[in-house]
mmCIF file of C-alpha atoms in Angstrom:
data_model
loop_
_atom_site.group_PDB
_atom_site.id
_atom_site.type_symbol
_atom_site.label_atom_id
_atom_site.label_comp_id
_atom_site.label_asym_id
_atom_site.label_seq_id
_atom_site.Cartn_x
_atom_site.Cartn_y
_atom_site.Cartn_z
ATOM 1 C CA UNK A 1 125.163 96.109 109.335
ATOM 2 C CA UNK A 2 126.241 95.043 112.199
ATOM 3 C CA UNK A 3 128.265 98.301 112.668
ATOM 4 C CA UNK A 4 125.258 100.372 112.027
ATOM 5 C CA UNK A 5 123.466 98.280 115.044
ATOM 6 C CA UNK A 6 126.991 99.226 117.596
ATOM 7 C CA UNK A 7 126.326 103.024 116.080
ATOM 8 C CA UNK A 8 122.742 102.135 117.366
ATOM 9 C CA UNK A 9 124.024 101.191 120.449
ATOM 10 C CA UNK A 10 126.077 104.230 121.181
ATOM 11 C CA UNK A 11 123.788 106.602 120.681
ATOM 12 C CA UNK A 12 121.397 105.532 122.562
ATOM 13 C CA UNK A 13 124.750 105.051 125.804
ATOM 14 C CA UNK A 14 124.466 108.983 125.054
ATOM 15 C CA UNK A 15 126.874 110.405 122.006
ATOM 16 C CA UNK A 16 124.374 111.468 120.433
ATOM 17 C CA UNK A 17 126.437 113.300 117.678
ATOM 18 C CA UNK A 18 127.417 109.877 116.204
ATOM 19 C CA UNK A 19 123.662 110.507 115.004
ATOM 20 C CA UNK A 20 125.521 112.769 111.954
ATOM 21 C CA UNK A 21 126.639 109.034 110.763
ATOM 22 C CA UNK A 22 122.851 108.005 110.523
ATOM 23 C CA UNK A 23 121.948 111.057 108.956
ATOM 24 C CA UNK A 24 124.369 111.323 106.358
ATOM 25 C CA UNK A 25 124.021 107.704 105.266
ATOM 26 C CA UNK A 26 120.854 107.918 104.581
ATOM 27 C CA UNK A 27 119.118 111.799 104.064
ATOM 28 C CA UNK A 28 119.407 110.951 100.649
ATOM 29 C CA UNK A 29 116.867 108.718 100.921
ATOM 30 C CA UNK A 30 114.438 110.111 103.399
ATOM 31 C CA UNK A 31 113.959 112.818 101.856
ATOM 32 C CA UNK A 32 113.552 111.197 97.763
ATOM 33 C CA UNK A 33 110.899 109.010 99.545
ATOM 34 C CA UNK A 34 109.455 112.293 101.475
ATOM 35 C CA UNK A 35 109.820 114.003 97.967
ATOM 36 C CA UNK A 36 108.191 111.703 96.013
ATOM 37 C CA UNK A 37 105.431 112.317 98.584
ATOM 38 C CA UNK A 38 104.987 115.484 98.671
ATOM 39 C CA UNK A 39 106.371 117.286 95.450
ATOM 40 C CA UNK A 40 107.508 119.916 96.798
ATOM 41 C CA UNK A 41 110.920 119.995 98.239
ATOM 42 C CA UNK A 42 110.965 121.848 100.814
ATOM 43 C CA UNK A 43 108.106 120.637 102.430
ATOM 44 C CA UNK A 44 109.641 116.912 102.217
ATOM 45 C CA UNK A 45 112.909 118.736 103.675
ATOM 46 C CA UNK A 46 110.841 119.489 106.894
ATOM 47 C CA UNK A 47 109.668 115.663 106.551
ATOM 48 C CA UNK A 48 112.229 114.428 106.025
ATOM 49 C CA UNK A 49 114.086 116.759 108.497
ATOM 50 C CA UNK A 50 110.889 115.727 111.279
ATOM 51 C CA UNK A 51 111.252 111.209 110.469
ATOM 52 C CA UNK A 52 115.039 111.929 111.558
ATOM 53 C CA UNK A 53 113.984 113.829 114.986
ATOM 54 C CA UNK A 54 111.121 111.003 115.090
ATOM 55 C CA UNK A 55 112.889 108.069 114.486
ATOM 56 C CA UNK A 56 116.072 109.481 116.960
ATOM 57 C CA UNK A 57 113.897 110.142 119.461
ATOM 58 C CA UNK A 58 112.101 106.344 119.134
ATOM 59 C CA UNK A 59 115.149 104.713 118.781
ATOM 60 C CA UNK A 60 114.842 102.843 122.152
ATOM 61 C CA UNK A 61 111.915 101.285 120.378
ATOM 62 C CA UNK A 62 113.434 99.487 117.295
ATOM 63 C CA UNK A 63 114.024 96.543 118.164
ATOM 64 C CA UNK A 64 116.944 95.211 115.457
ATOM 65 C CA UNK A 65 114.386 92.860 113.233
ATOM 66 C CA UNK A 66 114.309 94.673 111.010
ATOM 67 C CA UNK A 67 116.768 96.486 108.943
ATOM 68 C CA UNK A 68 117.270 100.076 110.844
ATOM 69 C CA UNK A 69 117.147 101.762 106.920
ATOM 70 C CA UNK A 70 113.245 99.916 106.662
ATOM 71 C CA UNK A 71 112.131 101.061 109.959
ATOM 72 C CA UNK A 72 113.339 104.567 109.513
ATOM 73 C CA UNK A 73 111.659 104.563 106.214
ATOM 74 C CA UNK A 74 108.978 103.345 107.222
ATOM 75 C CA UNK A 75 109.150 106.515 109.679
ATOM 76 C CA UNK A 76 109.521 109.536 106.562
ATOM 77 C CA UNK A 77 106.873 107.662 104.754
ATOM 78 C CA UNK A 78 104.070 107.880 107.514
ATOM 79 C CA UNK A 79 105.445 111.429 108.226
ATOM 80 C CA UNK A 80 105.447 112.443 105.189
ATOM 81 C CA UNK A 81 102.076 111.043 104.390
ATOM 82 C CA UNK A 82 101.193 113.107 107.439
ATOM 83 C CA UNK A 83 103.019 116.321 106.079
ATOM 84 C CA UNK A 84 101.588 116.037 102.869
ATOM 85 C CA UNK A 85 97.369 115.708 105.197
ATOM 86 C CA UNK A 86 97.717 118.790 106.531
ATOM 87 C CA UNK A 87 99.597 120.441 103.790
ATOM 88 C CA UNK A 88 97.000 119.284 100.643
ATOM 89 C CA UNK A 89 95.972 122.690 100.332
ATOM 90 C CA UNK A 90 98.258 125.078 100.926
ATOM 91 C CA UNK A 91 100.372 124.282 97.605
ATOM 92 C CA UNK A 92 100.660 121.475 96.475
ATOM 93 C CA UNK A 93 97.580 121.450 94.097
ATOM 94 C CA UNK A 94 98.692 124.230 92.934
ATOM 95 C CA UNK A 95 102.182 123.487 92.153
ATOM 96 C CA UNK A 96 101.181 120.610 90.210
ATOM 97 C CA UNK A 97 98.689 122.836 88.191
ATOM 98 C CA UNK A 98 100.971 124.947 87.214
ATOM 99 C CA UNK A 99 103.748 122.352 86.021
ATOM 100 C CA UNK A 100 100.317 120.069 84.353
ATOM 101 C CA UNK A 101 99.648 123.218 82.504
ATOM 102 C CA UNK A 102 103.291 124.643 81.770
ATOM 103 C CA UNK A 103 104.064 120.909 80.376
ATOM 104 C CA UNK A 104 101.251 121.292 78.231
ATOM 105 C CA UNK A 105 101.815 124.308 76.659
ATOM 106 C CA UNK A 106 104.994 123.625 76.240
ATOM 107 C CA UNK A 107 103.837 120.948 73.665
ATOM 108 C CA UNK A 108 103.506 118.893 75.676
ATOM 109 C CA UNK A 109 107.498 117.697 76.552
ATOM 110 C CA UNK A 110 110.905 119.217 74.917
ATOM 111 C CA UNK A 111 111.343 116.685 72.085
ATOM 112 C CA UNK A 112 115.276 115.511 73.277
ATOM 113 C CA UNK A 113 114.990 115.187 77.268
ATOM 114 C CA UNK A 114 113.969 111.471 77.722
ATOM 115 C CA UNK A 115 113.998 112.156 81.560
ATOM 116 C CA UNK A 116 110.657 114.618 81.335
ATOM 117 C CA UNK A 117 109.314 112.422 78.767
ATOM 118 C CA UNK A 118 109.583 110.095 81.585
ATOM 119 C CA UNK A 119 108.184 112.281 84.009
ATOM 120 C CA UNK A 120 105.566 113.262 82.614
ATOM 121 C CA UNK A 121 104.249 109.919 81.561
ATOM 122 C CA UNK A 122 104.671 108.802 85.604
ATOM 123 C CA UNK A 123 102.779 111.995 85.848
ATOM 124 C CA UNK A 124 100.143 109.973 84.726
ATOM 125 C CA UNK A 125 99.995 107.023 87.000
ATOM 126 C CA UNK A 126 97.668 106.852 90.534
ATOM 127 C CA UNK A 127 99.328 109.090 93.618
ATOM 128 C CA UNK A 128 99.601 105.378 95.245
ATOM 129 C CA UNK A 129 101.299 103.806 91.701
ATOM 130 C CA UNK A 130 103.691 106.526 91.254
ATOM 131 C CA UNK A 131 104.864 105.884 94.769
ATOM 132 C CA UNK A 132 104.610 102.404 94.360
ATOM 133 C CA UNK A 133 107.114 102.872 91.858
ATOM 134 C CA UNK A 134 109.701 105.452 92.892
ATOM 135 C CA UNK A 135 109.797 102.886 96.230
ATOM 136 C CA UNK A 136 110.365 99.900 94.287
ATOM 137 C CA UNK A 137 113.188 102.095 92.071
ATOM 138 C CA UNK A 138 115.268 103.444 94.755
ATOM 139 C CA UNK A 139 118.417 100.871 95.423
ATOM 140 C CA UNK A 140 118.197 98.345 97.844
ATOM 141 C CA UNK A 141 114.462 98.223 99.035
ATOM 142 C CA UNK A 142 113.099 94.644 97.469
ATOM 143 C CA UNK A 143 108.879 94.394 97.217
ATOM 144 C CA UNK A 144 108.970 92.891 101.294
ATOM 145 C CA UNK A 145 110.948 96.352 102.525
ATOM 146 C CA UNK A 146 108.285 98.594 100.570
ATOM 147 C CA UNK A 147 105.362 96.103 102.303
ATOM 148 C CA UNK A 148 106.069 96.925 105.396
ATOM 149 C CA UNK A 149 107.045 100.906 105.088
ATOM 150 C CA UNK A 150 103.157 101.188 103.005
ATOM 151 C CA UNK A 151 102.070 98.564 105.457
ATOM 152 C CA UNK A 152 100.512 97.813 101.628
ATOM 153 C CA UNK A 153 100.134 93.863 101.089
ATOM 154 C CA UNK A 154 103.316 92.450 98.900
ATOM 155 C CA UNK A 155 101.308 90.703 96.672
ATOM 156 C CA UNK A 156 98.895 93.556 95.955
ATOM 157 C CA UNK A 157 101.570 95.996 96.428
ATOM 158 C CA UNK A 158 104.100 93.633 93.022
ATOM 159 C CA UNK A 159 100.330 93.866 90.495
ATOM 160 C CA UNK A 160 100.684 97.133 91.702
ATOM 161 C CA UNK A 161 104.182 97.996 90.818
ATOM 162 C CA UNK A 162 103.923 95.568 87.408
ATOM 163 C CA UNK A 163 101.257 97.140 86.984
ATOM 164 C CA UNK A 164 102.718 100.687 86.694
ATOM 165 C CA UNK A 165 105.429 99.739 84.982
ATOM 166 C CA UNK A 166 104.164 98.449 82.159
ATOM 167 C CA UNK A 167 101.374 101.883 81.538
ATOM 168 C CA UNK A 168 104.622 103.580 82.274
ATOM 169 C CA UNK A 169 105.752 102.194 78.919
ATOM 170 C CA UNK A 170 102.520 102.079 77.414
ATOM 171 C CA UNK A 171 102.032 105.816 77.465
ATOM 172 C CA UNK A 172 106.160 106.801 77.228
ATOM 173 C CA UNK A 173 105.110 105.104 73.899
ATOM 174 C CA UNK A 174 101.513 107.412 73.228
ATOM 175 C CA UNK A 175 104.000 110.177 74.111
ATOM 176 C CA UNK A 176 106.924 110.017 71.788
ATOM 177 C CA UNK A 177 104.422 109.032 68.892
ATOM 178 C CA UNK A 178 102.357 112.282 69.432
ATOM 179 C CA UNK A 179 105.656 114.005 69.069
ATOM 180 C CA UNK A 180 107.251 112.257 65.774
ATOM 181 C CA UNK A 181 103.663 113.218 64.790
ATOM 182 C CA UNK A 182 104.366 116.599 65.554
ATOM 183 C CA UNK A 183 108.489 116.471 64.153
ATOM 184 C CA UNK B 1 100.943 83.797 74.034
ATOM 185 C CA UNK B 2 98.978 86.821 75.218
ATOM 186 C CA UNK B 3 100.760 89.909 75.446
ATOM 187 C CA UNK B 4 100.031 90.176 79.528
ATOM 188 C CA UNK B 5 102.220 86.757 79.902
ATOM 189 C CA UNK B 6 104.612 88.012 77.770
ATOM 190 C CA UNK B 7 105.022 91.618 80.031
ATOM 191 C CA UNK B 8 105.003 89.575 83.158
ATOM 192 C CA UNK B 9 107.989 87.250 81.832
ATOM 193 C CA UNK B 10 109.725 90.683 80.329
ATOM 194 C CA UNK B 11 109.683 92.137 84.224
ATOM 195 C CA UNK B 12 110.777 88.368 85.873
ATOM 196 C CA UNK B 13 113.799 88.863 83.023
ATOM 197 C CA UNK B 14 114.496 92.341 83.566
ATOM 198 C CA UNK B 15 114.503 91.590 87.507
ATOM 199 C CA UNK B 16 116.752 88.666 87.115
ATOM 200 C CA UNK B 17 113.770 86.705 88.496
ATOM 201 C CA UNK B 18 114.543 84.058 85.469
ATOM 202 C CA UNK B 19 116.044 80.904 85.616
ATOM 203 C CA UNK B 20 119.136 79.861 83.616
ATOM 204 C CA UNK B 21 116.811 77.614 81.035
ATOM 205 C CA UNK B 22 113.825 80.284 81.188
ATOM 206 C CA UNK B 23 116.024 83.419 80.158
ATOM 207 C CA UNK B 24 117.657 81.433 77.171
ATOM 208 C CA UNK B 25 113.917 80.227 75.749
ATOM 209 C CA UNK B 26 112.363 83.584 77.140
ATOM 210 C CA UNK B 27 116.061 85.389 74.490
ATOM 211 C CA UNK B 28 115.362 83.003 71.395
ATOM 212 C CA UNK B 29 111.084 83.827 71.485
ATOM 213 C CA UNK B 30 112.404 87.535 71.716
ATOM 214 C CA UNK B 31 114.358 86.477 68.647
ATOM 215 C CA UNK B 32 112.203 84.563 66.767
ATOM 216 C CA UNK B 33 109.288 87.160 66.578
ATOM 217 C CA UNK B 34 109.573 90.637 65.357
ATOM 218 C CA UNK B 35 106.332 92.919 67.495
ATOM 219 C CA UNK B 36 107.284 90.805 70.360
ATOM 220 C CA UNK B 37 110.571 92.372 70.108
ATOM 221 C CA UNK B 38 110.051 95.470 70.278
ATOM 222 C CA UNK B 39 107.594 95.634 73.224
ATOM 223 C CA UNK B 40 110.427 94.251 75.049
ATOM 224 C CA UNK B 41 112.900 97.463 73.642
ATOM 225 C CA UNK B 42 109.810 99.678 75.353
ATOM 226 C CA UNK B 43 109.563 98.095 77.800
ATOM 227 C CA UNK B 44 113.650 97.947 78.932
ATOM 228 C CA UNK B 45 114.239 101.371 78.011
ATOM 229 C CA UNK B 46 111.765 102.642 80.562
ATOM 230 C CA UNK B 47 113.173 100.148 83.152
ATOM 231 C CA UNK B 48 116.865 101.574 81.999
ATOM 232 C CA UNK B 49 115.474 105.524 82.401
ATOM 233 C CA UNK B 50 113.927 104.472 85.902
ATOM 234 C CA UNK B 51 116.529 102.444 87.467
ATOM 235 C CA UNK B 52 118.549 105.769 86.427
ATOM 236 C CA UNK B 53 116.560 107.945 88.497
ATOM 237 C CA UNK B 54 119.190 110.169 90.293
ATOM 238 C CA UNK B 55 118.260 109.930 94.529
ATOM 239 C CA UNK B 56 117.416 113.436 95.522
ATOM 240 C CA UNK B 57 119.936 115.196 97.748
ATOM 241 C CA UNK B 58 118.461 117.533 100.226
ATOM 242 C CA UNK B 59 120.286 120.825 100.751
ATOM 243 C CA UNK B 60 123.875 120.831 102.450
ATOM 244 C CA UNK B 61 123.093 121.648 105.829
ATOM 245 C CA UNK B 62 120.415 118.932 106.376
ATOM 246 C CA UNK B 63 122.685 117.089 108.063
ATOM 247 C CA UNK B 64 123.267 119.663 110.569
ATOM 248 C CA UNK B 65 119.541 121.391 110.740
ATOM 249 C CA UNK B 66 118.555 117.621 112.243
ATOM 250 C CA UNK B 67 121.633 117.417 115.024
ATOM 251 C CA UNK B 68 120.646 121.143 115.828
ATOM 252 C CA UNK B 69 117.014 120.456 116.084
ATOM 253 C CA UNK B 70 117.539 117.002 117.751
ATOM 254 C CA UNK B 71 116.871 117.758 121.628
ATOM 255 C CA UNK B 72 113.012 119.353 120.135
ATOM 256 C CA UNK B 73 110.071 116.591 121.329
ATOM 257 C CA UNK B 74 108.531 115.813 117.263
ATOM 258 C CA UNK B 75 105.746 117.732 116.914
ATOM 259 C CA UNK B 76 102.606 114.736 117.433
ATOM 260 C CA UNK B 77 100.023 114.857 115.098
ATOM 261 C CA UNK B 78 97.099 115.675 117.522
ATOM 262 C CA UNK B 79 93.212 113.865 116.923
ATOM 263 C CA UNK B 80 91.722 116.683 115.660
ATOM 264 C CA UNK B 81 92.812 119.272 113.978
ATOM 265 C CA UNK B 82 92.587 123.458 115.497
ATOM 266 C CA UNK B 83 90.304 124.383 113.285
ATOM 267 C CA UNK B 84 87.936 121.490 114.183
ATOM 268 C CA UNK B 85 88.421 121.987 117.901
ATOM 269 C CA UNK B 86 87.490 125.314 117.155
ATOM 270 C CA UNK B 87 83.936 124.324 115.726
ATOM 271 C CA UNK B 88 83.411 121.674 118.373
ATOM 272 C CA UNK B 89 84.024 124.479 120.640
ATOM 273 C CA UNK B 90 81.487 127.287 119.250
ATOM 274 C CA UNK B 91 78.925 124.469 118.964
ATOM 275 C CA UNK B 92 79.325 123.559 123.150
ATOM 276 C CA UNK B 93 78.931 126.996 123.622
ATOM 277 C CA UNK B 94 75.986 127.528 121.469
ATOM 278 C CA UNK B 95 74.420 124.774 123.277
ATOM 279 C CA UNK B 96 75.574 126.096 126.527
ATOM 280 C CA UNK B 97 74.004 129.249 126.295
ATOM 281 C CA UNK B 98 70.602 128.212 124.856
ATOM 282 C CA UNK B 99 70.557 125.739 127.907
ATOM 283 C CA UNK B 100 71.586 128.993 130.344
ATOM 284 C CA UNK B 101 69.043 131.179 128.725
ATOM 285 C CA UNK B 102 66.463 128.190 128.972
ATOM 286 C CA UNK B 103 67.653 127.075 132.494
ATOM 287 C CA UNK B 104 66.912 130.564 133.291
ATOM 288 C CA UNK B 105 64.027 131.691 132.429
ATOM 289 C CA UNK B 106 62.235 128.462 134.096
ATOM 290 C CA UNK B 107 61.098 126.347 131.054
ATOM 291 C CA UNK B 108 62.547 123.280 132.636
ATOM 292 C CA UNK B 109 60.663 124.065 136.162
ATOM 293 C CA UNK B 110 57.905 122.497 135.749
ATOM 294 C CA UNK B 111 59.653 119.381 134.682
ATOM 295 C CA UNK B 112 60.163 116.393 136.401
ATOM 296 C CA UNK B 113 60.921 112.961 135.978
ATOM 297 C CA UNK B 114 60.582 110.212 138.889
ATOM 298 C CA UNK B 115 62.609 106.976 138.731
ATOM 299 C CA UNK B 116 60.968 104.383 140.700
ATOM 300 C CA UNK B 117 63.932 102.063 142.035
ATOM 301 C CA UNK B 118 60.581 99.714 143.941
ATOM 302 C CA UNK B 119 60.319 99.135 139.601
ATOM 303 C CA UNK B 120 63.038 97.185 138.720
ATOM 304 C CA UNK B 121 63.507 93.189 139.225
ATOM 305 C CA UNK B 122 67.164 94.299 140.487
ATOM 306 C CA UNK B 123 64.883 95.048 144.238
ATOM 307 C CA UNK B 124 63.719 91.493 144.616
ATOM 308 C CA UNK B 125 66.481 89.491 143.600
ATOM 309 C CA UNK B 126 68.778 91.147 145.682
ATOM 310 C CA UNK B 127 67.247 94.112 147.848
ATOM 311 C CA UNK B 128 64.307 93.293 150.577
ATOM 312 C CA UNK B 129 63.440 96.317 151.539
ATOM 313 C CA UNK B 130 61.081 98.440 149.293
ATOM 314 C CA UNK B 131 63.557 101.038 147.384
ATOM 315 C CA UNK B 132 62.242 105.024 146.834
ATOM 316 C CA UNK B 133 61.220 106.376 144.156
ATOM 317 C CA UNK B 134 63.068 109.249 143.131
ATOM 318 C CA UNK B 135 62.420 112.669 141.526
ATOM 319 C CA UNK B 136 64.476 114.256 139.401
ATOM 320 C CA UNK B 137 64.037 117.582 138.766
ATOM 321 C CA UNK B 138 63.975 119.286 134.742
ATOM 322 C CA UNK B 139 66.174 122.231 136.288
ATOM 323 C CA UNK B 140 68.993 120.461 138.129
ATOM 324 C CA UNK B 141 69.279 117.812 135.117
ATOM 325 C CA UNK B 142 69.803 120.429 132.245
ATOM 326 C CA UNK B 143 72.446 122.073 135.065
ATOM 327 C CA UNK B 144 74.311 119.046 134.900
ATOM 328 C CA UNK B 145 74.304 119.295 130.862
ATOM 329 C CA UNK B 146 75.317 121.858 131.753
ATOM 330 C CA UNK B 147 78.076 121.551 133.823
ATOM 331 C CA UNK B 148 79.992 118.434 131.621
ATOM 332 C CA UNK B 149 79.565 120.135 128.312
ATOM 333 C CA UNK B 150 81.467 122.843 130.107
ATOM 334 C CA UNK B 151 83.970 120.416 131.492
ATOM 335 C CA UNK B 152 84.012 118.872 127.749
ATOM 336 C CA UNK B 153 84.995 122.847 126.335
ATOM 337 C CA UNK B 154 87.662 123.333 128.808
ATOM 338 C CA UNK B 155 89.277 120.443 127.361
ATOM 339 C CA UNK B 156 88.400 120.209 123.810
ATOM 340 C CA UNK B 157 90.343 124.026 124.584
ATOM 341 C CA UNK B 158 92.893 122.351 126.541
ATOM 342 C CA UNK B 159 94.153 119.425 123.887
ATOM 343 C CA UNK B 160 92.664 120.551 120.521
ATOM 344 C CA UNK B 161 94.144 124.061 120.307
ATOM 345 C CA UNK B 162 95.903 125.952 123.577
ATOM 346 C CA UNK B 163 98.429 122.713 123.842
ATOM 347 C CA UNK B 164 99.031 121.738 119.410
ATOM 348 C CA UNK B 165 99.323 126.174 119.020
ATOM 349 C CA UNK B 166 101.905 126.141 122.277
ATOM 350 C CA UNK B 167 103.689 123.562 120.950
ATOM 351 C CA UNK B 168 103.373 125.608 116.642
ATOM 352 C CA UNK B 169 104.956 128.020 118.866
ATOM 353 C CA UNK B 170 107.545 126.952 120.544
ATOM 354 C CA UNK B 171 108.858 124.695 117.780
ATOM 355 C CA UNK B 172 108.839 128.075 115.221
ATOM 356 C CA UNK B 173 111.338 129.405 118.014
#
């Protein structure tokens, strides 16, 4: 983490090219956060880029009291949420409805693909629960970090994640039972 | 034991937040109760699937795109959207047009409001002279309202419409 602060200090002193290092290190996480919120890859890419640019311009304001990653993810989260508010009516609902109908048309899901069963079970959760569970399973993120990224109180978040995990297990069981009946 | 309480224990076990003795007790419990073991396996399976979810990766040119756009200022989200600003502006223009038509037709010429400053308690407390009564013509009042509306309209045109539009075009270019 110290080396990360050194990189940040050097960027602030004018070595902008070093920002590549930070982008490479965190692009996967930032893009995943944006994608989990927007559910649309091109839009998530744009939001993730925007988040990195915002973070670069706001680097002076990063006080090093929190981890750089948490600070960056909060920017990514807020950027993606504002993109979603702006773009919601343009394509998001259309794309989701296509996926949902396609999945239903395919006899819910392919029989052997557990990942697809899981995605189907997750899609039954509310949007906020989906996001909470996604962030929880993102590597290295503690409840406190998720809390500071999303602005949701840690205890509320804990309950949400707990319920979401149980609900996914229940949904998955339902789907598998249904599939077993159709076999 | 209630199923809800058991599920809380399962999650604590999977998250590794249980003490050694609690873990041992929990393992004994699931070995002794078949239906609890079944539920444990269901939740553990979901947990395994969620943990093995891969991180999404952006396209390969992502980093170079960020670096090449680094010196562009990020587009600040405007408080009100361009469409809303346009609606607000058209409302203001309508009000101004109606007011101008009414003023030119002389609708407010006969209206006057008399504000007697002497009636205010302020006069007796702080000012010892008699304060005059001021007559305000309806026409002048409406003219002031029209002027304020025009200023508000110009402000919305600048902040809510033109600036976001130019910023968008700049970023598109």
